[in-house]
Amino acid sequence: EAIFGGEIQEKGCRIELKVKAKEDLDRQVIKGDFSTVSFPEIEFEIPCNSQKGEITTLEGLLRTAAERLAYDQKYRMQNDPNLGLAVAEIISKLNNMADGASECLPFTLVMDDPSGNSYVENSNAPNVDPMLTTKYYLRSREQNESLGLSQQEEDASTLMREEGVHFNDLCSNCHFPGQTLMCVTDIPHFKEVIIMSFNCERCGYKSNEVKGGGEVPQKGTCHTLRVLNAGDFSRDILKSDTCHFYLPELQLELEMGTLGSMYTTLEGLLGKIEKNLVEGNPFFAGDSATNHHGTGKSTQAKFREFLGKFSALREGKCFPFKVVLRDPLGNSFVGPIGVENPEDDPQILIEDYERSFDEMEMLGLNDIKTEGYENVPVGEEGDKPQSKRVRATPHKLGEDHPIRFTKGIEDDT
């Protein structure tokens, strides 16, 4: 049994693993108390809170599920033979999957944890594992309530530009009441951003978050910075939660959502990445890692070698190198040195690119229809003739509508 002693993460996570070989069954798995585990190929799901958190392997997860299903199998066969036979078939499939039987490969493991505290081992670390996909998402109100968290209602009418606004919130570490400070400001030669900060007076926990404001751009933006000397470590960096981070020299890639959003310097960003690599990887520290991999095995040796190279780069011992920030929403920024406009900095290359289908799908942009949506019947798809352009005008408040809203009218009205 594993009882998590840390904090609930800012976002939930959804992990998908494509199991194509028997060796994948040896991957270590950390299943949180709030995690839902499913195997779509056999339509089997382990609901959240039905099993306690545990540290195991994928094979152990399958074996445990099969054993617990078999507890009441004798009772099912006596009272409902049809149900008993169906459950027996699922138990057989789980055992075959745990054995790595060829007829069961490949299959998919899906873990959805709103607390963000479940993990599946990357067997290709420190490189990207093509079989493992992790996505981060904002929790719904129901998920927050299931985790024992409260969600404050935001009043957009009190949000003012360049003026701090306070609203009540709870510390995510000790749940002591406090206040979050929020304001909207502009970064020269970039765009407006929303800055939020929280500082707990009881435990000292601090949280800072930066969100891009304004409309969604037509294209994504890629910033490439050539780091030539130690002076470049002082450059301002705005990394959004939709940003992909690359270090080509070390073949290091951080996917969208990793580390969240932050406004810092290049030195601070590299320091946070190193801390996350060391402390955020539960499979290379402690007794579990030693017993499973062994201190002398290649997996741990490669990871230690990689950390040594990263530390040398962060300490300014390896010049030059490149830093790439690829953001499909264009909400990331690299500050210039010696000039005001980043486009005039010879060490910064800014490129616009067309978002891929997967990026559009992850951001929910494929389902957005901004024109003619009022004429599309429910349940029908396909191109529809465009209607007249509409514009939004504020609706007057009254007894029937005490809350302000907007109403679309045609331009020629």
mmCIF file with all atom_site columns, N, CA, C and O in Angstrom, residues 146-197:
data_model
loop_
_atom_site.group_PDB
_atom_site.id
_atom_site.type_symbol
_atom_site.label_atom_id
_atom_site.label_alt_id
_atom_site.label_comp_id
_atom_site.label_asym_id
_atom_site.label_entity_id
_atom_site.label_seq_id
_atom_site.pdbx_PDB_ins_code
_atom_site.Cartn_x
_atom_site.Cartn_y
_atom_site.Cartn_z
_atom_site.occupancy
_atom_site.B_iso_or_equiv
_atom_site.pdbx_formal_charge
_atom_site.auth_seq_id
_atom_site.auth_comp_id
_atom_site.auth_asym_id
_atom_site.auth_atom_id
_atom_site.pdbx_PDB_model_num
ATOM 1   N N  . SER A 1 146 ? -14.526 15.938 -4.924  1.00 0.00 ? 146 SER A N  1
ATOM 2   C CA . SER A 1 146 ? -14.158 14.580 -4.533  1.00 0.00 ? 146 SER A CA 1
ATOM 3   C C  . SER A 1 146 ? -12.797 14.533 -3.857  1.00 0.00 ? 146 SER A C  1
ATOM 4   O O  . SER A 1 146 ? -12.529 13.644 -3.055  1.00 0.00 ? 146 SER A O  1
ATOM 5   N N  . LEU A 1 147 ? -11.927 15.504 -4.173  1.00 0.00 ? 147 LEU A N  1
ATOM 6   C CA . LEU A 1 147 ? -10.608 15.578 -3.545  1.00 0.00 ? 147 LEU A CA 1
ATOM 7   C C  . LEU A 1 147 ? -10.622 16.398 -2.262  1.00 0.00 ? 147 LEU A C  1
ATOM 8   O O  . LEU A 1 147 ? -9.584  16.545 -1.605  1.00 0.00 ? 147 LEU A O  1
ATOM 9   N N  . GLY A 1 148 ? -11.782 16.966 -1.921  1.00 0.00 ? 148 GLY A N  1
ATOM 10  C CA . GLY A 1 148 ? -11.873 17.784 -0.713  1.00 0.00 ? 148 GLY A CA 1
ATOM 11  C C  . GLY A 1 148 ? -11.403 19.199 -0.913  1.00 0.00 ? 148 GLY A C  1
ATOM 12  O O  . GLY A 1 148 ? -11.065 19.892 0.060   1.00 0.00 ? 148 GLY A O  1
ATOM 13  N N  . LEU A 1 149 ? -11.378 19.674 -2.168  1.00 0.00 ? 149 LEU A N  1
ATOM 14  C CA . LEU A 1 149 ? -10.938 21.032 -2.458  1.00 0.00 ? 149 LEU A CA 1
ATOM 15  C C  . LEU A 1 149 ? -12.143 21.904 -2.759  1.00 0.00 ? 149 LEU A C  1
ATOM 16  O O  . LEU A 1 149 ? -13.163 21.430 -3.259  1.00 0.00 ? 149 LEU A O  1
ATOM 17  N N  . SER A 1 150 ? -12.018 23.197 -2.481  1.00 0.00 ? 150 SER A N  1
ATOM 18  C CA . SER A 1 150 ? -13.081 24.153 -2.811  1.00 0.00 ? 150 SER A CA 1
ATOM 19  C C  . SER A 1 150 ? -12.655 24.958 -4.011  1.00 0.00 ? 150 SER A C  1
ATOM 20  O O  . SER A 1 150 ? -11.474 25.196 -4.235  1.00 0.00 ? 150 SER A O  1
ATOM 21  N N  . GLN A 1 151 ? -13.621 25.360 -4.803  1.00 0.00 ? 151 GLN A N  1
ATOM 22  C CA . GLN A 1 151 ? -13.355 26.126 -6.010  1.00 0.00 ? 151 GLN A CA 1
ATOM 23  C C  . GLN A 1 151 ? -14.073 27.463 -5.908  1.00 0.00 ? 151 GLN A C  1
ATOM 24  O O  . GLN A 1 151 ? -15.288 27.528 -5.817  1.00 0.00 ? 151 GLN A O  1
ATOM 25  N N  . GLN A 1 152 ? -13.286 28.530 -5.914  1.00 0.00 ? 152 GLN A N  1
ATOM 26  C CA . GLN A 1 152 ? -13.852 29.862 -5.768  1.00 0.00 ? 152 GLN A CA 1
ATOM 27  C C  . GLN A 1 152 ? -14.419 30.343 -7.096  1.00 0.00 ? 152 GLN A C  1
ATOM 28  O O  . GLN A 1 152 ? -13.855 30.107 -8.163  1.00 0.00 ? 152 GLN A O  1
ATOM 29  N N  . GLU A 1 153 ? -15.554 30.977 -7.030  1.00 0.00 ? 153 GLU A N  1
ATOM 30  C CA . GLU A 1 153 ? -16.141 31.582 -8.220  1.00 0.00 ? 153 GLU A CA 1
ATOM 31  C C  . GLU A 1 153 ? -15.382 32.861 -8.576  1.00 0.00 ? 153 GLU A C  1
ATOM 32  O O  . GLU A 1 153 ? -15.051 33.663 -7.719  1.00 0.00 ? 153 GLU A O  1
ATOM 33  N N  . GLU A 1 154 ? -15.084 33.020 -9.855  1.00 0.00 ? 154 GLU A N  1
ATOM 34  C CA . GLU A 1 154 ? -14.362 34.205 -10.320 1.00 0.00 ? 154 GLU A CA 1
ATOM 35  C C  . GLU A 1 154 ? -15.356 35.222 -10.860 1.00 0.00 ? 154 GLU A C  1
ATOM 36  O O  . GLU A 1 154 ? -16.241 34.900 -11.628 1.00 0.00 ? 154 GLU A O  1
ATOM 37  N N  . ASP A 1 155 ? -15.172 36.461 -10.434 1.00 0.00 ? 155 ASP A N  1
ATOM 38  C CA . ASP A 1 155 ? -16.009 37.554 -10.907 1.00 0.00 ? 155 ASP A CA 1
ATOM 39  C C  . ASP A 1 155 ? -15.203 38.372 -11.899 1.00 0.00 ? 155 ASP A C  1
ATOM 40  O O  . ASP A 1 155 ? -14.329 39.147 -11.531 1.00 0.00 ? 155 ASP A O  1
ATOM 41  N N  . ALA A 1 156 ? -15.493 38.169 -13.211 1.00 0.00 ? 156 ALA A N  1
ATOM 42  C CA . ALA A 1 156 ? -14.687 38.824 -14.241 1.00 0.00 ? 156 ALA A CA 1
ATOM 43  C C  . ALA A 1 156 ? -14.840 40.333 -14.230 1.00 0.00 ? 156 ALA A C  1
ATOM 44  O O  . ALA A 1 156 ? -13.961 41.063 -14.680 1.00 0.00 ? 156 ALA A O  1
ATOM 45  N N  . SER A 1 157 ? -15.957 40.836 -13.704 1.00 0.00 ? 157 SER A N  1
ATOM 46  C CA . SER A 1 157 ? -16.175 42.279 -13.719 1.00 0.00 ? 157 SER A CA 1
ATOM 47  C C  . SER A 1 157 ? -15.230 43.024 -12.794 1.00 0.00 ? 157 SER A C  1
ATOM 48  O O  . SER A 1 157 ? -15.057 44.237 -12.926 1.00 0.00 ? 157 SER A O  1
ATOM 49  N N  . THR A 1 158 ? -14.607 42.351 -11.814 1.00 0.00 ? 158 THR A N  1
ATOM 50  C CA . THR A 1 158 ? -13.690 43.018 -10.890 1.00 0.00 ? 158 THR A CA 1
ATOM 51  C C  . THR A 1 158 ? -12.252 42.945 -11.360 1.00 0.00 ? 158 THR A C  1
ATOM 52  O O  . THR A 1 158 ? -11.371 43.476 -10.698 1.00 0.00 ? 158 THR A O  1
ATOM 53  N N  . LEU A 1 159 ? -12.001 42.255 -12.482 1.00 0.00 ? 159 LEU A N  1
ATOM 54  C CA . LEU A 1 159 ? -10.642 42.125 -12.975 1.00 0.00 ? 159 LEU A CA 1
ATOM 55  C C  . LEU A 1 159 ? -10.270 43.387 -13.740 1.00 0.00 ? 159 LEU A C  1
ATOM 56  O O  . LEU A 1 159 ? -10.849 43.689 -14.777 1.00 0.00 ? 159 LEU A O  1
ATOM 57  N N  . MET A 1 160 ? -9.269  44.124 -13.248 1.00 0.00 ? 160 MET A N  1
ATOM 58  C CA . MET A 1 160 ? -8.861  45.389 -13.853 1.00 0.00 ? 160 MET A CA 1
ATOM 59  C C  . MET A 1 160 ? -7.428  45.295 -14.346 1.00 0.00 ? 160 MET A C  1
ATOM 60  O O  . MET A 1 160 ? -6.611  44.608 -13.759 1.00 0.00 ? 160 MET A O  1
ATOM 61  N N  . ARG A 1 161 ? -7.167  45.989 -15.389 1.00 0.00 ? 161 ARG A N  1
ATOM 62  C CA . ARG A 1 161 ? -5.847  45.961 -15.975 1.00 0.00 ? 161 ARG A CA 1
ATOM 63  C C  . ARG A 1 161 ? -4.867  46.726 -15.091 1.00 0.00 ? 161 ARG A C  1
ATOM 64  O O  . ARG A 1 161 ? -5.155  47.806 -14.603 1.00 0.00 ? 161 ARG A O  1
ATOM 65  N N  . GLU A 1 162 ? -3.676  46.115 -14.931 1.00 0.00 ? 162 GLU A N  1
ATOM 66  C CA . GLU A 1 162 ? -2.563  46.737 -14.230 1.00 0.00 ? 162 GLU A CA 1
ATOM 67  C C  . GLU A 1 162 ? -2.922  47.151 -12.807 1.00 0.00 ? 162 GLU A C  1
ATOM 68  O O  . GLU A 1 162 ? -2.353  48.082 -12.252 1.00 0.00 ? 162 GLU A O  1
ATOM 69  N N  . GLU A 1 163 ? -3.905  46.512 -12.218 1.00 0.00 ? 163 GLU A N  1
ATOM 70  C CA . GLU A 1 163 ? -4.281  46.790 -10.836 1.00 0.00 ? 163 GLU A CA 1
ATOM 71  C C  . GLU A 1 163 ? -4.548  45.464 -10.143 1.00 0.00 ? 163 GLU A C  1
ATOM 72  O O  . GLU A 1 163 ? -5.333  44.645 -10.617 1.00 0.00 ? 163 GLU A O  1
ATOM 73  N N  . GLY A 1 164 ? -3.870  45.238 -9.028  1.00 0.00 ? 164 GLY A N  1
ATOM 74  C CA . GLY A 1 164 ? -4.009  43.973 -8.331  1.00 0.00 ? 164 GLY A CA 1
ATOM 75  C C  . GLY A 1 164 ? -5.402  43.775 -7.764  1.00 0.00 ? 164 GLY A C  1
ATOM 76  O O  . GLY A 1 164 ? -6.004  44.702 -7.216  1.00 0.00 ? 164 GLY A O  1
ATOM 77  N N  . VAL A 1 165 ? -5.931  42.593 -7.906  1.00 0.00 ? 165 VAL A N  1
ATOM 78  C CA . VAL A 1 165 ? -7.234  42.239 -7.372  1.00 0.00 ? 165 VAL A CA 1
ATOM 79  C C  . VAL A 1 165 ? -7.051  41.052 -6.432  1.00 0.00 ? 165 VAL A C  1
ATOM 80  O O  . VAL A 1 165 ? -6.392  40.063 -6.780  1.00 0.00 ? 165 VAL A O  1
ATOM 81  N N  . HIS A 1 166 ? -7.596  41.153 -5.222  1.00 0.00 ? 166 HIS A N  1
ATOM 82  C CA . HIS A 1 166 ? -7.486  40.081 -4.235  1.00 0.00 ? 166 HIS A CA 1
ATOM 83  C C  . HIS A 1 166 ? -8.798  39.297 -4.179  1.00 0.00 ? 166 HIS A C  1
ATOM 84  O O  . HIS A 1 166 ? -9.881  39.889 -4.237  1.00 0.00 ? 166 HIS A O  1
ATOM 85  N N  . PHE A 1 167 ? -8.694  37.973 -4.058  1.00 0.00 ? 167 PHE A N  1
ATOM 86  C CA . PHE A 1 167 ? -9.878  37.163 -3.796  1.00 0.00 ? 167 PHE A CA 1
ATOM 87  C C  . PHE A 1 167 ? -9.470  35.997 -2.895  1.00 0.00 ? 167 PHE A C  1
ATOM 88  O O  . PHE A 1 167 ? -8.320  35.539 -2.917  1.00 0.00 ? 167 PHE A O  1
ATOM 89  N N  . ASN A 1 168 ? -10.421 35.533 -2.109  1.00 0.00 ? 168 ASN A N  1
ATOM 90  C CA . ASN A 1 168 ? -10.146 34.504 -1.106  1.00 0.00 ? 168 ASN A CA 1
ATOM 91  C C  . ASN A 1 168 ? -9.862  33.160 -1.776  1.00 0.00 ? 168 ASN A C  1
ATOM 92  O O  . ASN A 1 168 ? -10.475 32.803 -2.783  1.00 0.00 ? 168 ASN A O  1
ATOM 93  N N  . ASP A 1 169 ? -8.930  32.438 -1.187  1.00 0.00 ? 169 ASP A N  1
ATOM 94  C CA . ASP A 1 169 ? -8.560  31.126 -1.699  1.00 0.00 ? 169 ASP A CA 1
ATOM 95  C C  . ASP A 1 169 ? -8.005  30.295 -0.542  1.00 0.00 ? 169 ASP A C  1
ATOM 96  O O  . ASP A 1 169 ? -7.775  30.815 0.549   1.00 0.00 ? 169 ASP A O  1
ATOM 97  N N  . LEU A 1 170 ? -7.798  29.002 -0.783  1.00 0.00 ? 170 LEU A N  1
ATOM 98  C CA . LEU A 1 170 ? -7.226  28.113 0.219   1.00 0.00 ? 170 LEU A CA 1
ATOM 99  C C  . LEU A 1 170 ? -5.837  27.676 -0.213  1.00 0.00 ? 170 LEU A C  1
ATOM 100 O O  . LEU A 1 170 ? -5.589  27.435 -1.407  1.00 0.00 ? 170 LEU A O  1
ATOM 101 N N  . CYS A 1 171 ? -4.935  27.557 0.734   1.00 0.00 ? 171 CYS A N  1
ATOM 102 C CA . CYS A 1 171 ? -3.588  27.067 0.461   1.00 0.00 ? 171 CYS A CA 1
ATOM 103 C C  . CYS A 1 171 ? -3.681  25.602 0.031   1.00 0.00 ? 171 CYS A C  1
ATOM 104 O O  . CYS A 1 171 ? -4.297  24.779 0.719   1.00 0.00 ? 171 CYS A O  1
ATOM 105 N N  . SER A 1 172 ? -3.080  25.266 -1.105  1.00 0.00 ? 172 SER A N  1
ATOM 106 C CA . SER A 1 172 ? -3.131  23.888 -1.592  1.00 0.00 ? 172 SER A CA 1
ATOM 107 C C  . SER A 1 172 ? -2.249  22.955 -0.783  1.00 0.00 ? 172 SER A C  1
ATOM 108 O O  . SER A 1 172 ? -2.333  21.736 -0.949  1.00 0.00 ? 172 SER A O  1
ATOM 109 N N  . ASN A 1 173 ? -1.416  23.507 0.110   1.00 0.00 ? 173 ASN A N  1
ATOM 110 C CA . ASN A 1 173 ? -0.527  22.680 0.921   1.00 0.00 ? 173 ASN A CA 1
ATOM 111 C C  . ASN A 1 173 ? -1.125  22.357 2.286   1.00 0.00 ? 173 ASN A C  1
ATOM 112 O O  . ASN A 1 173 ? -1.169  21.208 2.704   1.00 0.00 ? 173 ASN A O  1
ATOM 113 N N  . CYS A 1 174 ? -1.613  23.413 3.013   1.00 0.00 ? 174 CYS A N  1
ATOM 114 C CA . CYS A 1 174 ? -2.146  23.190 4.362   1.00 0.00 ? 174 CYS A CA 1
ATOM 115 C C  . CYS A 1 174 ? -3.626  23.551 4.472   1.00 0.00 ? 174 CYS A C  1
ATOM 116 O O  . CYS A 1 174 ? -4.205  23.426 5.552   1.00 0.00 ? 174 CYS A O  1
ATOM 117 N N  . HIS A 1 175 ? -4.240  24.041 3.378   1.00 0.00 ? 175 HIS A N  1
ATOM 118 C CA . HIS A 1 175 ? -5.673  24.378 3.314   1.00 0.00 ? 175 HIS A CA 1
ATOM 119 C C  . HIS A 1 175 ? -6.044  25.518 4.267   1.00 0.00 ? 175 HIS A C  1
ATOM 120 O O  . HIS A 1 175 ? -7.205  25.637 4.671   1.00 0.00 ? 175 HIS A O  1
ATOM 121 N N  . PHE A 1 176 ? -5.063  26.360 4.612   1.00 0.00 ? 176 PHE A N  1
ATOM 122 C CA . PHE A 1 176 ? -5.343  27.523 5.451   1.00 0.00 ? 176 PHE A CA 1
ATOM 123 C C  . PHE A 1 176 ? -5.881  28.655 4.570   1.00 0.00 ? 176 PHE A C  1
ATOM 124 O O  . PHE A 1 176 ? -5.375  28.882 3.471   1.00 0.00 ? 176 PHE A O  1
ATOM 125 N N  . PRO A 1 177 ? -6.921  29.392 5.009   1.00 0.00 ? 177 PRO A N  1
ATOM 126 C CA . PRO A 1 177 ? -7.470  30.473 4.180   1.00 0.00 ? 177 PRO A CA 1
ATOM 127 C C  . PRO A 1 177 ? -6.433  31.556 3.912   1.00 0.00 ? 177 PRO A C  1
ATOM 128 O O  . PRO A 1 177 ? -5.660  31.938 4.783   1.00 0.00 ? 177 PRO A O  1
ATOM 129 N N  . GLY A 1 178 ? -6.425  32.036 2.678   1.00 0.00 ? 178 GLY A N  1
ATOM 130 C CA . GLY A 1 178 ? -5.518  33.101 2.289   1.00 0.00 ? 178 GLY A CA 1
ATOM 131 C C  . GLY A 1 178 ? -6.112  33.885 1.139   1.00 0.00 ? 178 GLY A C  1
ATOM 132 O O  . GLY A 1 178 ? -7.307  33.791 0.861   1.00 0.00 ? 178 GLY A O  1
ATOM 133 N N  . GLN A 1 179 ? -5.281  34.670 0.473   1.00 0.00 ? 179 GLN A N  1
ATOM 134 C CA . GLN A 1 179 ? -5.739  35.487 -0.636  1.00 0.00 ? 179 GLN A CA 1
ATOM 135 C C  . GLN A 1 179 ? -4.802  35.340 -1.824  1.00 0.00 ? 179 GLN A C  1
ATOM 136 O O  . GLN A 1 179 ? -3.577  35.288 -1.664  1.00 0.00 ? 179 GLN A O  1
ATOM 137 N N  . THR A 1 180 ? -5.389  35.270 -3.006  1.00 0.00 ? 180 THR A N  1
ATOM 138 C CA . THR A 1 180 ? -4.639  35.237 -4.258  1.00 0.00 ? 180 THR A CA 1
ATOM 139 C C  . THR A 1 180 ? -4.666  36.627 -4.877  1.00 0.00 ? 180 THR A C  1
ATOM 140 O O  . THR A 1 180 ? -5.718  37.263 -4.954  1.00 0.00 ? 180 THR A O  1
ATOM 141 N N  . LEU A 1 181 ? -3.511  37.086 -5.293  1.00 0.00 ? 181 LEU A N  1
ATOM 142 C CA . LEU A 1 181 ? -3.386  38.389 -5.952  1.00 0.00 ? 181 LEU A CA 1
ATOM 143 C C  . LEU A 1 181 ? -3.315  38.164 -7.454  1.00 0.00 ? 181 LEU A C  1
ATOM 144 O O  . LEU A 1 181 ? -2.514  37.357 -7.935  1.00 0.00 ? 181 LEU A O  1
ATOM 145 N N  . MET A 1 182 ? -4.149  38.892 -8.208  1.00 0.00 ? 182 MET A N  1
ATOM 146 C CA . MET A 1 182 ? -4.201  38.723 -9.655  1.00 0.00 ? 182 MET A CA 1
ATOM 147 C C  . MET A 1 182 ? -4.230  40.074 -10.338 1.00 0.00 ? 182 MET A C  1
ATOM 148 O O  . MET A 1 182 ? -4.870  41.023 -9.857  1.00 0.00 ? 182 MET A O  1
ATOM 149 N N  . CYS A 1 183 ? -3.528  40.183 -11.458 1.00 0.00 ? 183 CYS A N  1
ATOM 150 C CA . CYS A 1 183 ? -3.560  41.413 -12.245 1.00 0.00 ? 183 CYS A CA 1
ATOM 151 C C  . CYS A 1 183 ? -3.289  41.090 -13.708 1.00 0.00 ? 183 CYS A C  1
ATOM 152 O O  . CYS A 1 183 ? -2.777  40.014 -14.042 1.00 0.00 ? 183 CYS A O  1
ATOM 153 N N  . VAL A 1 184 ? -3.629  42.018 -14.585 1.00 0.00 ? 184 VAL A N  1
ATOM 154 C CA . VAL A 1 184 ? -3.397  41.906 -16.023 1.00 0.00 ? 184 VAL A CA 1
ATOM 155 C C  . VAL A 1 184 ? -2.403  42.979 -16.422 1.00 0.00 ? 184 VAL A C  1
ATOM 156 O O  . VAL A 1 184 ? -2.557  44.148 -16.042 1.00 0.00 ? 184 VAL A O  1
ATOM 157 N N  . THR A 1 185 ? -1.381  42.624 -17.163 1.00 0.00 ? 185 THR A N  1
ATOM 158 C CA . THR A 1 185 ? -0.379  43.592 -17.593 1.00 0.00 ? 185 THR A CA 1
ATOM 159 C C  . THR A 1 185 ? 0.100   43.230 -18.988 1.00 0.00 ? 185 THR A C  1
ATOM 160 O O  . THR A 1 185 ? -0.236  42.165 -19.528 1.00 0.00 ? 185 THR A O  1
ATOM 161 N N  . ASP A 1 186 ? 0.892   44.104 -19.588 1.00 0.00 ? 186 ASP A N  1
ATOM 162 C CA . ASP A 1 186 ? 1.422   43.896 -20.933 1.00 0.00 ? 186 ASP A CA 1
ATOM 163 C C  . ASP A 1 186 ? 2.929   43.718 -20.878 1.00 0.00 ? 186 ASP A C  1
ATOM 164 O O  . ASP A 1 186 ? 3.622   44.422 -20.132 1.00 0.00 ? 186 ASP A O  1
ATOM 165 N N  . ILE A 1 187 ? 3.439   42.768 -21.664 1.00 0.00 ? 187 ILE A N  1
ATOM 166 C CA . ILE A 1 187 ? 4.876   42.608 -21.868 1.00 0.00 ? 187 ILE A CA 1
ATOM 167 C C  . ILE A 1 187 ? 5.225   43.286 -23.188 1.00 0.00 ? 187 ILE A C  1
ATOM 168 O O  . ILE A 1 187 ? 4.641   42.955 -24.226 1.00 0.00 ? 187 ILE A O  1
ATOM 169 N N  . PRO A 1 188 ? 6.143   44.261 -23.181 1.00 0.00 ? 188 PRO A N  1
ATOM 170 C CA . PRO A 1 188 ? 6.465   44.985 -24.423 1.00 0.00 ? 188 PRO A CA 1
ATOM 171 C C  . PRO A 1 188 ? 6.861   44.039 -25.553 1.00 0.00 ? 188 PRO A C  1
ATOM 172 O O  . PRO A 1 188 ? 7.582   43.063 -25.343 1.00 0.00 ? 188 PRO A O  1
ATOM 173 N N  . HIS A 1 189 ? 6.349   44.313 -26.752 1.00 0.00 ? 189 HIS A N  1
ATOM 174 C CA . HIS A 1 189 ? 6.617   43.544 -27.964 1.00 0.00 ? 189 HIS A CA 1
ATOM 175 C C  . HIS A 1 189 ? 6.127   42.097 -27.850 1.00 0.00 ? 189 HIS A C  1
ATOM 176 O O  . HIS A 1 189 ? 6.617   41.213 -28.549 1.00 0.00 ? 189 HIS A O  1
ATOM 177 N N  . PHE A 1 190 ? 5.167   41.862 -26.942 1.00 0.00 ? 190 PHE A N  1
ATOM 178 C CA . PHE A 1 190 ? 4.619   40.513 -26.813 1.00 0.00 ? 190 PHE A CA 1
ATOM 179 C C  . PHE A 1 190 ? 3.101   40.591 -26.761 1.00 0.00 ? 190 PHE A C  1
ATOM 180 O O  . PHE A 1 190 ? 2.452   40.776 -27.776 1.00 0.00 ? 190 PHE A O  1
ATOM 181 N N  . LYS A 1 191 ? 2.479   40.473 -25.615 1.00 0.00 ? 191 LYS A N  1
ATOM 182 C CA . LYS A 1 191 ? 1.032   40.493 -25.485 1.00 0.00 ? 191 LYS A CA 1
ATOM 183 C C  . LYS A 1 191 ? 0.673   40.694 -24.021 1.00 0.00 ? 191 LYS A C  1
ATOM 184 O O  . LYS A 1 191 ? 1.547   40.754 -23.153 1.00 0.00 ? 191 LYS A O  1
ATOM 185 N N  . GLU A 1 192 ? -0.600  40.785 -23.737 1.00 0.00 ? 192 GLU A N  1
ATOM 186 C CA . GLU A 1 192 ? -1.020  40.918 -22.349 1.00 0.00 ? 192 GLU A CA 1
ATOM 187 C C  . GLU A 1 192 ? -1.026  39.563 -21.670 1.00 0.00 ? 192 GLU A C  1
ATOM 188 O O  . GLU A 1 192 ? -1.284  38.533 -22.291 1.00 0.00 ? 192 GLU A O  1
ATOM 189 N N  . VAL A 1 193 ? -0.704  39.571 -20.379 1.00 0.00 ? 193 VAL A N  1
ATOM 190 C CA . VAL A 1 193 ? -0.643  38.338 -19.597 1.00 0.00 ? 193 VAL A CA 1
ATOM 191 C C  . VAL A 1 193 ? -1.381  38.544 -18.284 1.00 0.00 ? 193 VAL A C  1
ATOM 192 O O  . VAL A 1 193 ? -1.524  39.672 -17.789 1.00 0.00 ? 193 VAL A O  1
ATOM 193 N N  . ILE A 1 194 ? -1.855  37.447 -17.720 1.00 0.00 ? 194 ILE A N  1
ATOM 194 C CA . ILE A 1 194 ? -2.528  37.454 -16.419 1.00 0.00 ? 194 ILE A CA 1
ATOM 195 C C  . ILE A 1 194 ? -1.585  36.806 -15.414 1.00 0.00 ? 194 ILE A C  1
ATOM 196 O O  . ILE A 1 194 ? -1.136  35.672 -15.610 1.00 0.00 ? 194 ILE A O  1
ATOM 197 N N  . ILE A 1 195 ? -1.274  37.529 -14.341 1.00 0.00 ? 195 ILE A N  1
ATOM 198 C CA . ILE A 1 195 ? -0.335  37.058 -13.326 1.00 0.00 ? 195 ILE A CA 1
ATOM 199 C C  . ILE A 1 195 ? -1.107  36.788 -12.047 1.00 0.00 ? 195 ILE A C  1
ATOM 200 O O  . ILE A 1 195 ? -1.861  37.648 -11.573 1.00 0.00 ? 195 ILE A O  1
ATOM 201 N N  . MET A 1 196 ? -0.922  35.599 -11.472 1.00 0.00 ? 196 MET A N  1
ATOM 202 C CA . MET A 1 196 ? -1.580  35.224 -10.220 1.00 0.00 ? 196 MET A CA 1
ATOM 203 C C  . MET A 1 196 ? -0.524  34.752 -9.228  1.00 0.00 ? 196 MET A C  1
ATOM 204 O O  . MET A 1 196 ? 0.399   34.025 -9.594  1.00 0.00 ? 196 MET A O  1
ATOM 205 N N  . SER A 1 197 ? -0.670  35.181 -7.975  1.00 0.00 ? 197 SER A N  1
ATOM 206 C CA . SER A 1 197 ? 0.306   34.839 -6.944  1.00 0.00 ? 197 SER A CA 1
ATOM 207 C C  . SER A 1 197 ? -0.416  34.529 -5.642  1.00 0.00 ? 197 SER A C  1
ATOM 208 O O  . SER A 1 197 ? -1.399  35.187 -5.289  1.00 0.00 ? 197 SER A O  1
#
